[in-house]
Coordinates of N, CA and C in Angstrom, one line a residue:
M49 N 87.7 29.3 182.1 CA 88.4 29.8 180.9 C 87.8 29.3 179.6
F50 N 87.3 28.0 179.6 CA 86.7 27.4 178.5 C 85.4 28.0 178.1
R51 N 84.8 28.7 179.0 CA 83.5 29.3 178.7 C 83.5 30.7 178.1
T52 N 84.7 31.2 177.9 CA 84.8 32.6 177.4 C 84.6 32.6 175.9
E53 N 84.2 33.7 175.4 CA 83.9 33.9 173.9 C 85.2 33.6 173.1
P54 N 86.4 34.1 173.6 CA 87.6 33.8 172.8 C 87.9 32.3 172.7
A55 N 87.6 31.6 173.8 CA 87.8 30.1 173.7 C 86.8 29.5 172.7
H56 N 85.6 29.9 172.8 CA 84.6 29.4 171.8 C 85.0 29.7 170.4
A57 N 85.4 30.9 170.2 CA 85.8 31.4 168.8 C 87.0 30.5 168.3
W58 N 88.0 30.3 169.2 CA 89.1 29.4 168.8 C 88.7 28.0 168.5
A59 N 87.8 27.4 169.3 CA 87.3 26.1 169.1 C 86.6 25.9 167.8
R60 N 85.7 26.9 167.5 CA 84.9 26.8 166.3 C 85.8 26.9 165.1
E61 N 86.8 27.8 165.2 CA 87.8 28.0 164.0 C 88.6 26.8 163.9
F62 N 89.1 26.2 165.0 CA 89.9 25.0 165.0 C 89.2 23.8 164.3
L63 N 87.9 23.7 164.6 CA 87.1 22.5 164.1 C 86.5 22.8 162.7
R64 N 86.5 24.0 162.2 CA 85.8 24.4 161.0 C 86.3 23.5 159.8
P65 N 87.6 23.2 159.7 CA 88.0 22.3 158.5 C 87.3 21.0 158.5
L66 N 86.8 20.5 159.6 CA 86.2 19.2 159.6 C 84.8 19.2 158.9
Q67 N 84.3 20.4 158.6 CA 83.0 20.5 157.9 C 83.1 20.0 156.5
D68 N 84.3 20.0 155.9 CA 84.6 19.5 154.6 C 85.0 18.1 154.6
T69 N 84.1 17.2 154.8 CA 84.5 15.8 155.1 C 84.1 14.8 153.9
R70 N 83.5 15.3 152.9 CA 83.2 14.5 151.7 C 82.3 13.3 152.1
G71 N 81.3 13.6 153.0 CA 80.4 12.6 153.4 C 80.8 11.7 154.6
R72 N 82.0 11.9 155.0 CA 82.5 11.1 156.2 C 82.1 11.8 157.5
D73 N 81.7 11.1 158.5 CA 81.4 11.7 159.8 C 82.6 11.7 160.7
L74 N 83.5 12.6 160.4 CA 84.8 12.6 161.2 C 84.5 12.9 162.6
Y75 N 83.5 13.8 162.9 CA 83.2 14.1 164.3 C 82.9 12.8 165.1
A76 N 82.1 11.9 164.5 CA 81.7 10.7 165.2 C 82.9 9.8 165.4
T77 N 83.8 9.7 164.4 CA 85.0 8.9 164.5 C 85.9 9.5 165.6
L78 N 86.1 10.8 165.5 CA 87.0 11.4 166.5 C 86.5 11.2 167.9
C79 N 85.2 11.4 168.2 CA 84.7 11.3 169.5 C 84.8 9.9 170.0
A80 N 84.5 8.9 169.1 CA 84.6 7.5 169.5 C 86.0 7.1 169.8
W81 N 86.9 7.6 169.0 CA 88.4 7.4 169.1 C 88.9 7.9 170.5
I82 N 88.4 9.1 170.8 CA 88.8 9.7 172.1 C 88.2 8.8 173.3
D83 N 86.9 8.4 173.1 CA 86.3 7.6 174.1 C 87.0 6.2 174.3
A84 N 87.6 5.7 173.2 CA 88.3 4.4 173.2 C 89.8 4.6 173.6
N85 N 90.1 5.7 174.2 CA 91.5 6.0 174.6 C 92.4 5.9 173.4
T86 N 92.0 6.5 172.3 CA 92.8 6.6 171.0 C 93.2 5.2 170.5
D87 N 92.3 4.2 170.7 CA 92.6 2.8 170.2 C 91.7 2.7 168.9
A88 N 92.4 2.6 167.8 CA 91.6 2.5 166.5 C 90.8 1.2 166.4
Q89 N 91.3 0.1 166.9 CA 90.6 -1.2 166.8 C 89.3 -1.1 167.7
R90 N 89.4 -0.6 168.9 CA 88.2 -0.5 169.7 C 87.2 0.5 169.1
T91 N 87.7 1.6 168.5 CA 86.9 2.6 167.8 C 86.1 1.9 166.7
A92 N 86.9 1.1 165.9 CA 86.3 0.4 164.7 C 85.1 -0.5 165.2
R93 N 85.4 -1.3 166.2 CA 84.3 -2.2 166.7 C 83.1 -1.4 167.2
H94 N 83.3 -0.3 167.9 CA 82.2 0.5 168.4 C 81.4 1.1 167.3
L95 N 82.1 1.6 166.2 CA 81.4 2.2 165.1 C 80.9 1.3 164.0
G96 N 81.4 0.0 164.1 CA 81.0 -0.9 163.0 C 81.7 -0.6 161.7
L97 N 83.0 -0.2 161.9 CA 83.8 0.2 160.7 C 85.1 -0.7 160.8
S98 N 85.8 -0.7 159.7 CA 87.1 -1.4 159.7 C 88.1 -0.5 160.4
R99 N 89.2 -1.1 160.9 CA 90.2 -0.4 161.5 C 90.9 0.5 160.5
N100 N 91.0 0.0 159.3 CA 91.6 0.9 158.2 C 90.7 2.1 157.9
T101 N 89.4 1.9 158.0 CA 88.5 3.1 157.7 C 88.7 4.1 158.9
V102 N 88.8 3.6 160.1 CA 89.0 4.6 161.2 C 90.3 5.3 161.0
R103 N 91.4 4.6 160.7 CA 92.7 5.2 160.5 C 92.6 6.2 159.3
A104 N 91.9 5.9 158.3 CA 91.7 6.8 157.2 C 91.0 8.1 157.6
H105 N 90.0 7.9 158.5 CA 89.3 9.1 159.0 C 90.2 9.9 159.9
L106 N 91.1 9.3 160.7 CA 92.0 10.0 161.5 C 93.0 10.7 160.7
R107 N 93.5 10.1 159.6 CA 94.5 10.8 158.8 C 93.9 12.0 158.1
A108 N 92.6 11.8 157.6 CA 91.9 12.9 157.0 C 91.8 14.1 158.0
A109 N 91.4 13.8 159.2 CA 91.3 14.8 160.3 C 92.6 15.5 160.5
E110 N 93.7 14.7 160.6 CA 95.0 15.3 160.8 C 95.3 16.3 159.7
H111 N 95.0 15.9 158.4 CA 95.3 16.8 157.3 C 94.4 18.0 157.4
L112 N 93.2 17.9 157.7 CA 92.3 19.0 157.7 C 92.6 20.0 158.9
L113 N 93.0 19.4 160.0 CA 93.3 20.2 161.2 C 94.7 20.7 161.3
S114 N 95.5 20.2 160.4 CA 97.0 20.5 160.4 C 97.6 20.1 161.8
R115 N 97.2 19.0 162.3 CA 97.7 18.5 163.6 C 98.0 17.0 163.6
D116 N 99.0 16.6 164.3 CA 99.3 15.2 164.4 C 98.5 14.6 165.5
L117 N 97.6 13.7 165.1 CA 96.7 13.0 166.0 C 97.2 11.6 166.3
L118 N 97.9 11.0 165.4 CA 98.2 9.5 165.6 C 99.5 9.3 166.4
T119 N 100.2 10.3 166.8 CA 101.2 10.1 167.8 C 100.8 11.0 169.0
T120 N 101.5 10.8 170.1 CA 101.1 11.5 171.3 C 101.6 12.9 171.3
G121 N 101.1 13.7 170.5 CA 101.4 15.1 170.4 C 100.3 16.0 170.9
S122 N 100.6 17.3 170.8 CA 99.6 18.3 171.4 C 98.3 18.4 170.5
G123 N 98.4 17.8 169.3 CA 97.2 17.8 168.4 C 96.0 17.1 169.1
I124 N 96.2 16.1 169.8 CA 95.1 15.4 170.5 C 94.5 16.3 171.6
H125 N 95.4 17.0 172.3 CA 94.9 17.9 173.4 C 94.1 19.0 172.8
D126 N 94.6 19.6 171.7 CA 93.8 20.7 171.0 C 92.5 20.2 170.6
L127 N 92.4 19.0 170.0 CA 91.2 18.4 169.6 C 90.2 18.1 170.7
V128 N 90.7 17.5 171.8 CA 89.8 17.3 172.9 C 89.3 18.6 173.5
H129 N 90.1 19.6 173.7 CA 89.6 20.8 174.2 C 88.6 21.5 173.3
A130 N 88.9 21.5 172.0 CA 87.9 22.1 171.0 C 86.6 21.4 171.0
L131 N 86.6 20.1 171.0 CA 85.3 19.3 171.1 C 84.6 19.6 172.4
H132 N 85.3 19.7 173.5 CA 84.7 20.0 174.8 C 84.1 21.4 174.8
I133 N 84.8 22.4 174.4 CA 84.4 23.8 174.4 C 83.1 23.9 173.5
T134 N 83.1 23.3 172.4 CA 81.9 23.5 171.5 C 80.7 22.6 171.9
G135 N 81.0 21.7 172.9 CA 79.9 20.8 173.3 C 79.7 19.6 172.4
L136 N 80.6 19.4 171.5 CA 80.5 18.2 170.6 C 80.9 16.9 171.2
H137 N 81.7 17.0 172.3 CA 82.1 15.9 173.1 C 82.2 16.3 174.5
P138 N 81.4 15.7 175.4 CA 81.4 16.1 176.8 C 82.7 15.7 177.5
A139 N 83.1 16.5 178.4 CA 84.3 16.1 179.2 C 83.9 15.1 180.3
D140 N 84.9 14.3 180.7 CA 84.7 13.3 181.7 C 84.5 13.9 183.0

């Protein structure tokens, strides 16, 4: 199902707002955050950023994607699927 053109079109459209990041690499932060099991402190250590910077990136991504990422809502699932479909983050 994820390999279909409609899935790819959805994923590209879902992630499109992240292109307007004002110099921040939100993709790297989001992928590292997912790899760290959504732990901002572990993400910060991995990226060499402060935890506050990671949380600011996550809040910016929430705003741009119009999804709640910092609580356990469906926004995280949408993000993981979109990153996987587009190949920006490999599935486990």
